[in-house]
């Protein structure tokens, strides 16, 4: 993994069904962030053609479709995704070791797309997990699924700010950690509850930060991205 510049660490989440708006925003932010995260909302509305439109701008694409199915089906989806020129994409660790291995094999020898596994969705509480029959505390279950996915060949994990330091300690340097739930001190928290500032997240061990509304809803998205880049740079030299 080459050393990342502070702006390269930012993936701006483009959560909209409106392709025109998405392209406009991506054009505006080109060069100010490392890439764009496109998820189910954007993909369901705009499909591979929409991904290509954003990708044409030359920035890295993080395709966050969180694949979770039988190994053969996930392998097929990853093979199909190879033509989309994505830098990284997501699967669910809870699909099991065979599913993660199938995803990694389907990617082939190429470095991209890097396969990231989602452990426990941060929207799930400890009570939700008990209801699902999982008795371990959330933090332990995250480490368990992180180990399973990483040892099955995943390039990295998506982690909440609360988990990033423990995952970095447990999984070592050779595991990409991608972290949403980031809020600069000057931004609104929106519906995010367990948040961390960009500076603290990189200090805790995050490689990439997924940041949406603090940039996209800002009066000047480019200025917001620059403020965040400066905060990351500052945190890395301390
Ligand atoms: O606007 P905001 O910065 O909250 O956007 C964060 C992005 O990261 C959204 O696309 C959201 O779906 C995603 N995400 C998250 N928390 C997680 C996993 C993904 O906010 N635990």
Coordinates of N, CA and C and ligand atoms in Angstrom, one line a residue:
X1 N 0.9 -1.2 0.0 CA 0.0 0.0 0.0 C 0.9 1.2 0.0
X2 N 0.8 2.1 -1.1 CA 1.7 3.3 -1.1 C 1.2 4.2 0.0
X3 N 2.1 5.1 0.4 CA 1.7 6.1 1.4 C 0.6 7.0 0.8
X4 N -0.4 7.3 1.6 CA -1.5 8.1 1.1 C -1.4 9.5 1.5
X5 N -1.7 10.4 0.5 CA -1.7 11.8 0.9 C -3.0 12.1 1.7
X6 N -3.0 13.2 2.5 CA -4.2 13.4 3.3 C -5.5 13.5 2.5
X7 N -5.5 14.1 1.3 CA -6.8 14.2 0.5 C -7.2 12.8 0.0
X8 N -6.2 12.0 -0.3 CA -6.5 10.7 -0.9 C -7.2 9.8 0.2
X9 N -7.1 10.2 1.4 CA -7.8 9.4 2.4 C -9.3 9.6 2.5
X10 N -9.8 10.6 1.8 CA -11.2 11.0 1.9 C -12.0 10.4 0.7
X11 N -13.0 9.6 1.1 CA -13.9 9.1 0.1 C -15.2 9.8 0.4
X12 N -15.7 10.6 -0.6 CA -16.9 11.4 -0.3 C -18.1 10.5 -0.7
X13 N -19.1 10.3 0.2 CA -20.3 9.5 -0.1 C -21.2 10.3 -0.9
X14 N -21.5 9.8 -2.1 CA -22.5 10.5 -3.0 C -23.8 9.6 -2.8
X15 N -24.7 10.1 -1.9 CA -25.9 9.3 -1.7 C -27.1 10.1 -2.3
X16 N -27.3 9.8 -3.6 CA -28.4 10.4 -4.3 C -28.8 9.5 -5.4
X17 N -30.1 9.6 -5.9 CA -30.5 8.8 -7.0 C -30.3 9.7 -8.3
X18 N -30.0 11.0 -8.1 CA -30.0 11.9 -9.2 C -28.6 12.0 -9.8
X19 N -28.5 11.4 -11.0 CA -27.2 11.3 -11.7 C -26.6 12.6 -12.0
X20 N -27.4 13.5 -12.5 CA -26.9 14.9 -12.9 C -26.3 15.5 -11.6
X21 N -27.0 15.5 -10.5 CA -26.5 16.1 -9.3 C -25.2 15.4 -8.9
X22 N -25.2 14.1 -9.0 CA -24.0 13.3 -8.6 C -22.8 13.7 -9.4
X23 N -23.0 13.8 -10.7 CA -21.8 14.2 -11.6 C -21.4 15.6 -11.3
X24 N -22.3 16.5 -11.1 CA -22.0 17.9 -10.8 C -21.1 18.0 -9.5
X25 N -21.5 17.2 -8.5 CA -20.8 17.2 -7.2 C -19.4 16.6 -7.4
X26 N -19.4 15.5 -8.1 CA -18.1 14.8 -8.3 C -17.1 15.7 -9.1
X27 N -17.7 16.4 -10.1 CA -16.8 17.3 -10.9 C -16.3 18.4 -10.0
X28 N -17.1 18.9 -9.1 CA -16.7 20.0 -8.2 C -15.6 19.6 -7.3
X29 N -15.7 18.3 -6.8 CA -14.8 17.8 -5.8 C -13.6 17.1 -6.4
X30 N -13.5 17.0 -7.7 CA -12.4 16.3 -8.4 C -11.1 17.0 -7.9
X31 N -10.2 16.1 -7.4 CA -8.9 16.6 -7.0 C -8.9 17.1 -5.6
X32 N -10.1 17.3 -5.0 CA -10.1 17.7 -3.6 C -10.3 16.6 -2.6
X33 N -10.7 15.4 -3.1 CA -10.9 14.2 -2.3 C -10.2 13.0 -3.1
X34 N -10.1 11.9 -2.4 CA -9.4 10.8 -3.0 C -10.3 10.0 -3.9
X35 N -11.6 10.1 -3.7 CA -12.6 9.3 -4.5 C -14.0 9.4 -4.0
X36 N -14.9 8.6 -4.6 CA -16.3 8.7 -4.3 C -16.8 7.4 -3.9
X37 N -17.7 7.4 -2.9 CA -18.4 6.2 -2.5 C -19.8 6.2 -3.1
X38 N -20.0 5.1 -3.9 CA -21.4 5.0 -4.5 C -22.0 3.8 -3.8
X39 N -23.2 3.9 -3.3 CA -23.9 2.8 -2.6 C -25.1 2.4 -3.3
X40 N -26.0 1.7 -2.5 CA -27.2 1.1 -3.1 C -28.1 2.1 -3.7
X41 N -28.2 3.2 -3.0 CA -29.2 4.2 -3.5 C -28.8 4.7 -4.9
X42 N -27.5 5.1 -5.1 CA -27.1 5.5 -6.4 C -27.1 4.4 -7.4
X43 N -26.6 3.2 -7.0 CA -26.5 2.1 -8.0 C -27.8 1.6 -8.4
X44 N -28.8 1.5 -7.5 CA -30.1 1.0 -7.9 C -30.8 1.9 -8.9
X45 N -30.5 3.2 -8.7 CA -31.1 4.2 -9.7 C -30.4 4.3 -11.0
X46 N -29.1 4.2 -10.9 CA -28.3 4.6 -12.1 C -27.4 3.4 -12.7
X47 N -27.3 2.3 -12.0 CA -26.6 1.1 -12.5 C -25.2 1.3 -12.9
X48 N -24.6 0.3 -13.6 CA -23.2 0.4 -14.0 C -22.9 1.6 -14.9
X49 N -23.9 2.1 -15.7 CA -23.7 3.3 -16.5 C -23.5 4.5 -15.7
X50 N -24.2 4.6 -14.5 CA -24.0 5.7 -13.6 C -22.6 5.7 -13.0
X51 N -22.2 4.5 -12.6 CA -20.8 4.3 -12.0 C -19.8 4.8 -13.0
X52 N -20.0 4.4 -14.3 CA -19.0 4.8 -15.3 C -18.9 6.3 -15.5
X53 N -20.1 6.9 -15.4 CA -20.1 8.4 -15.5 C -19.3 9.1 -14.4
X54 N -19.3 8.6 -13.2 CA -18.5 9.2 -12.1 C -17.1 8.7 -12.3
X55 N -16.9 7.5 -12.7 CA -15.5 6.9 -12.8 C -14.7 7.7 -13.9
X56 N -15.5 8.1 -15.0 CA -14.8 8.8 -16.1 C -14.1 10.1 -15.6
X57 N -14.4 10.6 -14.5 CA -13.8 11.8 -14.0 C -12.4 11.5 -13.5
X58 N -12.1 10.2 -13.4 CA -10.7 9.9 -13.1 C -10.4 9.7 -11.6
X59 N -11.4 9.8 -10.7 CA -11.2 9.6 -9.3 C -11.5 8.1 -8.9
X60 N -10.9 7.7 -7.8 CA -11.2 6.3 -7.3 C -12.7 6.1 -7.0
X61 N -13.2 4.9 -7.2 CA -14.6 4.6 -6.9 C -14.6 3.5 -5.8
X62 N -15.4 3.8 -4.8 CA -15.6 2.8 -3.7 C -17.1 2.3 -3.9
X63 N -17.3 1.1 -4.4 CA -18.6 0.6 -4.7 C -19.1 -0.1 -3.5
X64 N -20.1 0.5 -2.7 CA -20.5 0.0 -1.4 C -21.9 -0.7 -1.6
X65 N -21.8 -1.9 -2.2 CA -23.1 -2.7 -2.4 C -23.3 -3.8 -1.4
X66 N -22.3 -4.0 -0.5 CA -22.4 -4.9 0.6 C -23.0 -6.3 0.2
X67 N -22.3 -7.0 -0.7 CA -22.8 -8.3 -1.2 C -22.8 -9.3 0.0
X68 N -23.9 -10.0 0.0 CA -24.1 -11.1 1.0 C -25.1 -12.1 0.4
X69 N -24.5 -13.3 0.0 CA -25.3 -14.3 -0.6 C -24.5 -15.6 -0.6
X70 N -24.9 -16.6 -1.3 CA -24.1 -17.8 -1.3 C -22.9 -17.5 -2.1
X71 N -21.8 -18.3 -1.8 CA -20.5 -18.0 -2.4 C -20.5 -17.8 -3.9
X72 N -21.2 -18.7 -4.6 CA -21.2 -18.7 -6.0 C -21.8 -17.4 -6.6
X73 N -22.9 -17.0 -5.9 CA -23.5 -15.7 -6.4 C -22.7 -14.5 -6.1
X74 N -22.0 -14.5 -5.0 CA -21.2 -13.3 -4.7 C -20.0 -13.3 -5.6
X75 N -19.4 -14.5 -5.9 CA -18.3 -14.6 -6.9 C -18.7 -14.0 -8.2
X76 N -19.9 -14.4 -8.6 CA -20.5 -13.9 -9.9 C -20.6 -12.3 -9.9
X77 N -21.1 -11.8 -8.8 CA -21.3 -10.4 -8.6 C -19.9 -9.7 -8.7
X78 N -18.9 -10.3 -8.0 CA -17.6 -9.6 -8.0 C -17.0 -9.7 -9.4
X79 N -17.2 -10.8 -10.1 CA -16.7 -10.9 -11.5 C -17.3 -9.8 -12.4
X80 N -18.6 -9.6 -12.2 CA -19.3 -8.6 -12.9 C -18.8 -7.2 -12.6
X81 N -18.5 -7.0 -11.3 CA -18.0 -5.7 -10.8 C -16.6 -5.4 -11.4
X82 N -15.9 -6.4 -11.8 CA -14.5 -6.1 -12.3 C -14.5 -5.1 -13.4
X83 N -15.5 -5.1 -14.2 CA -15.5 -4.2 -15.4 C -15.9 -2.8 -15.0
X84 N -16.2 -2.6 -13.7 CA -16.6 -1.2 -13.3 C -15.5 -0.3 -12.9
X85 N -14.2 -0.9 -12.9 CA -13.0 -0.1 -12.5 C -13.1 0.5 -11.1
X86 N -13.5 -0.3 -10.2 CA -13.6 0.2 -8.8 C -12.3 0.0 -8.0
X87 N -12.0 0.9 -7.2 CA -10.8 0.8 -6.3 C -11.1 -0.2 -5.2
X88 N -12.3 -0.1 -4.6 CA -12.7 -1.1 -3.6 C -14.2 -1.3 -3.5
X89 N -14.6 -2.4 -3.0 CA -16.0 -2.7 -2.9 C -16.3 -3.5 -1.6
X90 N -17.5 -3.6 -1.2 CA -17.9 -4.2 0.1 C -18.7 -5.5 -0.1
X91 N -18.4 -6.4 0.9 CA -19.2 -7.6 1.1 C -19.5 -7.7 2.6
X92 N -20.4 -8.6 3.0 CA -20.6 -8.8 4.5 C -19.8 -9.9 5.0
X93 N -19.0 -9.7 6.1 CA -18.2 -10.7 6.7 C -19.1 -11.9 7.2
X94 N -20.4 -11.5 7.6 CA -21.3 -12.5 8.1 C -21.8 -13.5 7.1
X95 N -21.4 -13.3 5.8 CA -21.7 -14.3 4.8 C -20.8 -15.6 5.0
X96 N -19.8 -15.5 5.8 CA -19.0 -16.6 6.2 C -17.7 -16.7 5.4
X97 N -16.8 -17.6 5.9 CA -15.5 -17.7 5.4 C -15.5 -18.1 3.9
X98 N -16.4 -19.1 3.6 CA -16.4 -19.6 2.2 C -16.8 -18.5 1.2
X99 N -17.8 -17.6 1.7 CA -18.2 -16.5 0.8 C -17.1 -15.5 0.6
X100 N -16.4 -15.2 1.7 CA -15.3 -14.2 1.6 C -14.2 -14.8 0.7
X101 N -13.9 -16.0 0.8 CA -12.8 -16.6 0.0 C -13.3 -16.6 -1.5
X102 N -14.6 -16.9 -1.7 CA -15.1 -16.9 -3.1 C -15.0 -15.5 -3.7
X103 N -15.3 -14.5 -2.9 CA -15.2 -13.1 -3.4 C -13.7 -12.8 -3.7
X104 N -12.8 -13.2 -2.9 CA -11.4 -12.9 -3.1 C -10.9 -13.6 -4.4
X105 N -11.3 -14.9 -4.5 CA -10.9 -15.6 -5.7 C -11.4 -15.0 -7.0
X106 N -12.7 -14.6 -6.9 CA -13.3 -14.0 -8.1 C -12.6 -12.7 -8.5
X107 N -12.0 -12.0 -7.6 CA -11.3 -10.8 -8.0 C -10.1 -11.1 -8.8
X108 N -9.5 -12.3 -8.6 CA -8.3 -12.7 -9.4 C -7.1 -12.1 -8.9
X109 N -6.1 -12.0 -9.7 CA -4.7 -11.5 -9.3 C -4.6 -10.0 -9.2
X110 N -5.6 -9.3 -9.8 CA -5.6 -7.9 -9.8 C -5.6 -7.3 -8.3
X111 N -5.0 -6.2 -8.2 CA -5.0 -5.5 -6.8 C -6.4 -4.9 -6.6
X112 N -7.1 -4.5 -7.7 CA -8.4 -3.9 -7.5 C -9.5 -4.8 -8.2
X113 N -10.7 -4.7 -7.7 CA -11.1 -3.9 -6.5 C -10.7 -4.6 -5.2
X114 N -10.2 -3.8 -4.3 CA -9.9 -4.3 -3.0 C -11.2 -4.8 -2.3
X115 N -11.2 -5.9 -1.7 CA -12.4 -6.5 -1.1 C -12.4 -6.1 0.4
X116 N -13.5 -5.3 0.8 CA -13.6 -4.9 2.2 C -14.8 -5.6 2.7
X117 N -14.6 -6.1 4.0 CA -15.8 -6.8 4.6 C -16.4 -5.9 5.7
X118 N -17.7 -5.8 5.7 CA -18.4 -5.1 6.7 C -18.6 -6.1 7.9
X119 N -18.4 -5.7 9.1 CA -18.5 -6.6 10.2 C -20.0 -6.6 10.7
X120 N -20.2 -5.7 11.7 CA -21.6 -5.5 12.2 C -22.1 -4.2 11.8
X121 N -23.2 -4.1 11.2 CA -23.8 -2.8 10.8 C -23.9 -1.9 12.1
X122 N -23.5 -0.7 12.0 CA -23.5 0.1 13.2 C -24.9 0.5 13.6
X123 N -25.9 0.3 12.8 CA -27.3 0.5 13.2 C -27.8 -0.5 14.1
X124 N -27.1 -1.7 14.3 CA -27.5 -2.7 15.2 C -27.0 -2.5 16.6
X125 N -28.0 -2.6 17.5 CA -27.6 -2.4 19.0 C -27.3 -3.8 19.6
X126 N -26.8 -3.8 20.8 CA -26.5 -5.1 21.5 C -27.8 -5.9 21.6
X127 N -28.9 -5.2 21.9 CA -30.2 -5.9 22.0 C -30.6 -6.6 20.6
X128 N -30.4 -5.8 19.5 CA -30.7 -6.4 18.2 C -29.9 -7.7 18.0
X129 N -28.6 -7.7 18.4 CA -27.8 -8.9 18.2 C -28.3 -10.0 19.1
X130 N -28.7 -9.8 20.3 CA -29.3 -10.8 21.1 C -30.5 -11.4 20.4
X131 N -31.3 -10.5 19.9 CA -32.5 -11.0 19.1 C -32.1 -11.9 18.0
X132 N -31.0 -11.6 17.4 CA -30.5 -12.4 16.2 C -29.8 -13.7 16.7
X133 N -29.7 -13.9 18.0 CA -29.1 -15.1 18.5 C -27.6 -14.9 18.8
X134 N -27.1 -13.7 18.6 CA -25.7 -13.5 18.9 C -25.4 -13.0 20.3
X135 N -24.7 -13.8 21.1 CA -24.6 -13.5 22.5 C -23.4 -12.6 22.8
X136 N -22.4 -12.6 21.9 CA -21.2 -11.9 22.3 C -21.4 -10.4 22.3
X137 N -20.7 -9.6 23.2 CA -20.8 -8.2 23.1 C -20.4 -7.7 21.7
X138 N -21.0 -6.6 21.3 CA -20.7 -6.1 19.9 C -19.3 -6.0 19.6
X139 N -18.5 -5.4 20.5 CA -17.0 -5.2 20.2 C -16.3 -6.6 19.9
X140 N -16.7 -7.6 20.7 CA -16.1 -8.9 20.5 C -16.5 -9.5 19.1
X141 N -17.8 -9.4 18.8 CA -18.3 -9.9 17.6 C -17.7 -9.2 16.4
X142 N -17.4 -7.9 16.5 CA -16.7 -7.2 15.4 C -15.3 -7.8 15.2
X143 N -14.6 -8.0 16.3 CA -13.2 -8.5 16.2 C -13.3 -9.9 15.6
X144 N -14.3 -10.7 16.0 CA -14.4 -12.1 15.5 C -14.6 -12.1 14.0
X145 N -15.6 -11.3 13.6 CA -15.9 -11.2 12.1 C -14.8 -10.6 11.3
X146 N -14.1 -9.6 11.9 CA -12.9 -9.0 11.3 C -11.8 -10.1 11.1
X147 N -11.6 -10.9 12.1 CA -10.6 -12.0 12.0 C -11.0 -12.9 10.9
X148 N -12.2 -13.4 10.9 CA -12.7 -14.3 9.9 C -12.5 -13.8 8.5
X149 N -12.9 -12.5 8.3 CA -12.8 -12.0 6.9 C -11.4 -11.8 6.5
X150 N -10.6 -11.2 7.4 CA -9.2 -10.9 7.0 C -8.4 -12.2 6.8
X151 N -8.6 -13.2 7.6 CA -7.9 -14.5 7.4 C -8.4 -15.2 6.2
X152 N -9.6 -14.9 5.7 CA -10.2 -15.5 4.5 C -9.7 -14.8 3.3
X153 N -8.9 -13.7 3.5 CA -8.3 -13.1 2.3 C -8.8 -11.7 2.0
X154 N -9.8 -11.2 2.8 CA -10.3 -9.8 2.5 C -9.1 -8.8 2.7
X155 N -9.1 -7.8 1.8 CA -8.1 -6.8 1.9 C -8.2 -5.8 3.1
X156 N -9.5 -5.7 3.5 CA -9.7 -4.8 4.6 C -11.1 -4.9 5.2
X157 N -11.4 -4.0 6.1 CA -12.7 -4.0 6.8 C -13.3 -2.6 6.8
X158 N -14.6 -2.5 6.9 CA -15.3 -1.3 7.2 C -15.6 -1.3 8.7
X159 N -15.1 -0.2 9.3 CA -15.3 -0.2 10.8 C -15.8 1.1 11.2
X160 N -16.6 1.1 12.3 CA -17.1 2.3 12.9 C -15.9 3.0 13.7
X161 N -16.0 4.3 13.9 CA -14.9 4.9 14.7 C -14.6 4.2 16.0
X162 N -15.7 3.7 16.6 CA -15.5 3.0 17.9 C -14.6 1.8 17.8
X163 N -14.5 1.2 16.7 CA -13.9 -0.1 16.5 C -12.5 0.0 15.9
X164 N -12.2 1.1 15.3 CA -11.0 1.1 14.4 C -9.7 0.9 15.2
X165 N -9.6 1.4 16.4 CA -8.3 1.2 17.1 C -8.1 -0.3 17.5
X166 N -9.2 -0.9 18.0 CA -9.1 -2.4 18.4 C -8.8 -3.2 17.1
X167 N -9.5 -2.9 16.0 CA -9.2 -3.7 14.8 C -7.8 -3.5 14.3
X168 N -7.3 -2.3 14.4 CA -5.9 -2.0 13.9 C -5.0 -2.8 14.8
X169 N -5.2 -2.8 16.1 CA -4.3 -3.6 17.0 C -4.4 -5.1 16.7
X170 N -5.6 -5.6 16.4 CA -5.8 -7.0 16.2 C -5.3 -7.5 14.9
X171 N -5.6 -6.7 13.8 CA -5.3 -7.1 12.5 C -4.0 -6.7 11.9
X172 N -3.3 -5.8 12.6 CA -2.0 -5.3 12.1 C -2.1 -4.3 11.0
X173 N -1.0 -3.9 10.4 CA -0.9 -2.9 9.4 C -1.4 -3.3 8.0
X174 N -1.4 -4.7 7.9 CA -1.7 -5.2 6.6 C -3.3 -5.4 6.4
X175 N -4.1 -4.5 6.9 CA -5.5 -4.6 6.8 C -6.0 -3.2 6.6
X176 N -6.6 -3.0 5.4 CA -7.2 -1.7 5.1 C -8.4 -1.4 6.1
X177 N -8.4 -0.3 6.7 CA -9.5 0.1 7.6 C -10.2 1.3 7.0
X178 N -11.5 1.2 6.7 CA -12.3 2.2 6.1 C -13.4 2.6 7.0
X179 N -13.4 3.9 7.4 CA -14.3 4.3 8.5 C -15.3 5.4 8.1
X180 N -16.6 5.1 8.3 CA -17.6 6.2 8.1 C -17.9 6.7 9.5
X181 N -19.0 7.6 9.6 CA -19.3 8.1 10.9 C -18.4 9.2 11.3
X182 N -17.8 9.9 10.3 CA -16.8 11.0 10.6 C -17.5 12.3 10.6
X183 N -17.2 13.1 11.6 CA -17.7 14.5 11.7 C -16.6 15.4 12.2
X184 N -16.2 16.4 11.4 CA -15.3 17.4 11.8 C -16.0 18.2 13.0
X185 N -15.3 18.8 13.9 CA -15.9 19.5 15.0 C -16.8 20.6 14.5
X186 N -16.6 21.2 13.3 CA -17.4 22.3 12.9 C -18.7 21.8 12.1
X187 N -18.9 20.5 11.9 CA -20.0 20.0 11.1 C -21.2 19.5 12.0
X188 N -22.4 19.5 11.4 CA -23.5 19.0 12.1 C -23.4 17.5 12.3
X189 N -23.9 16.9 13.4 CA -23.8 15.4 13.5 C -24.8 14.7 12.7
X190 N -25.8 15.3 12.2 CA -26.9 14.7 11.5 C -27.5 13.5 12.3
X191 N -27.7 12.4 11.6 CA -28.2 11.2 12.4 C -27.1 10.3 12.9
X192 N -25.9 10.7 12.7 CA -24.8 9.9 13.2 C -24.7 10.0 14.7
X193 N -24.5 8.9 15.4 CA -24.5 9.0 16.9 C -23.1 8.8 17.4
X194 N -22.4 7.7 16.9 CA -21.1 7.4 17.5 C -20.1 7.9 16.5
X195 N -19.7 9.2 16.7 CA -18.9 9.8 15.6 C -17.4 10.1 16.1
X196 N -16.6 10.4 15.2 CA -15.2 10.8 15.5 C -14.7 11.9 14.5
X197 N -13.8 12.7 14.9 CA -13.3 13.7 14.0 C -12.3 13.0 13.0
X198 N -12.1 13.7 11.9 CA -11.2 13.1 10.9 C -9.8 12.9 11.5
X199 N -9.3 13.9 12.2 CA -8.0 13.8 12.8 C -7.9 12.6 13.8
X200 N -8.9 12.4 14.7 CA -8.9 11.3 15.6 C -9.0 10.0 14.9
X201 N -9.7 9.9 13.9 CA -9.9 8.6 13.2 C -8.6 8.2 12.5
X202 N -7.9 9.1 11.9 CA -6.6 8.6 11.3 C -5.6 8.3 12.4
X203 N -5.7 9.0 13.5 CA -4.7 8.7 14.6 C -5.1 7.3 15.2
X204 N -6.4 7.0 15.2 CA -6.8 5.7 15.7 C -6.4 4.5 14.7
X205 N -6.0 4.9 13.5 CA -5.6 3.8 12.6 C -6.4 3.7 11.3
X206 N -7.3 4.6 11.0 CA -8.1 4.5 9.8 C -7.2 4.9 8.6
X207 N -7.3 4.1 7.5 CA -6.7 4.4 6.2 C -7.5 5.4 5.4
X208 N -8.8 5.0 5.3 CA -9.7 5.9 4.5 C -10.9 6.3 5.3
X209 N -11.4 7.5 5.1 CA -12.5 8.0 5.8 C -13.6 8.2 4.8
X210 N -14.8 7.7 5.1 CA -16.0 7.9 4.3 C -16.8 9.1 4.9
X211 N -16.9 10.2 4.1 CA -17.5 11.4 4.6 C -18.5 11.9 3.6
X212 N -19.8 12.0 4.1 CA -20.8 12.5 3.2 C -21.2 13.9 3.4
X213 N -22.3 14.0 4.2 CA -22.9 15.3 4.4 C -22.1 16.5 4.9
X214 N -21.0 16.3 5.7 CA -20.2 17.4 6.0 C -19.6 18.1 4.8
X215 N -19.4 17.3 3.7 CA -18.9 17.8 2.5 C -20.1 18.2 1.5
X216 N -20.9 17.2 1.3 CA -22.0 17.4 0.2 C -23.0 18.5 0.6
X217 N -23.3 18.6 1.9 CA -24.3 19.6 2.3 C -23.7 20.9 2.7
X218 N -22.4 21.0 2.5 CA -21.8 22.3 2.9 C -22.0 23.3 1.8
X219 N -22.0 24.6 2.2 CA -22.2 25.7 1.2 C -21.2 25.6 0.1
X220 N -19.9 25.2 0.5 CA -18.9 25.1 -0.5 C -18.2 23.8 -0.3
X221 N -18.6 22.7 -1.0 CA -18.0 21.4 -0.7 C -16.5 21.3 -0.8
X222 N -16.0 22.1 -1.8 CA -14.5 22.0 -2.0 C -13.8 22.6 -0.8
X223 N -14.3 23.7 -0.2 CA -13.7 24.3 1.0 C -13.8 23.3 2.1
X224 N -15.0 22.6 2.3 CA -15.1 21.7 3.4 C -14.1 20.5 3.2
X225 N -13.9 20.1 2.0 CA -13.0 19.0 1.8 C -11.5 19.4 2.1
X226 N -11.2 20.7 1.8 CA -9.9 21.2 2.1 C -9.7 21.3 3.6
X227 N -10.7 21.8 4.3 CA -10.6 21.9 5.8 C -10.3 20.5 6.4
X228 N -11.0 19.5 5.9 CA -10.8 18.1 6.4 C -9.4 17.6 6.0
X229 N -9.0 17.9 4.8 CA -7.6 17.5 4.4 C -6.6 18.1 5.3
X230 N -6.8 19.4 5.6 CA -5.8 20.0 6.5 C -5.8 19.4 7.9
X231 N -7.0 19.0 8.4 CA -7.1 18.4 9.7 C -6.4 17.1 9.7
X232 N -6.6 16.3 8.6 CA -5.9 15.0 8.5 C -4.4 15.2 8.5
X233 N -3.9 16.1 7.7 CA -2.5 16.4 7.6 C -1.9 16.8 8.9
X234 N -2.6 17.6 9.6 CA -2.2 18.1 10.9 C -2.1 16.9 11.9
X235 N -3.1 16.0 11.9 CA -3.1 14.9 12.8 C -2.0 13.9 12.5
X236 N -1.6 13.8 11.3 CA -0.6 12.8 10.9 C 0.8 13.3 11.3
X237 N 1.0 14.6 11.4 CA 2.4 15.0 11.8 C 2.5 15.2 13.3
X238 N 1.5 15.0 14.0 CA 1.6 15.1 15.5 C 2.0 13.8 16.1
Ligands
LIG1 O1 -23.3 11.8 5.4 P1 -22.5 10.8 6.2 O2 -21.1 11.3 6.4 O3 -23.2 10.4 7.5 O4 -22.4 9.6 5.2 C1 -21.7 8.4 5.6 C2 -21.9 7.4 4.6 O5 -21.3 6.2 5.1 C3 -23.3 7.0 4.1 O6 -23.2 6.6 2.8 C4 -23.7 5.9 5.0 O7 -24.6 5.0 4.4 C5 -22.3 5.2 5.2 N1 -22.2 4.4 6.4 C6 -22.4 5.0 7.7 N2 -22.2 4.2 8.8 C7 -21.8 2.9 8.7 C8 -21.6 2.4 7.4 C9 -21.8 3.2 6.3 O8 -22.7 6.1 7.8 N3 -21.6 2.2 9.7

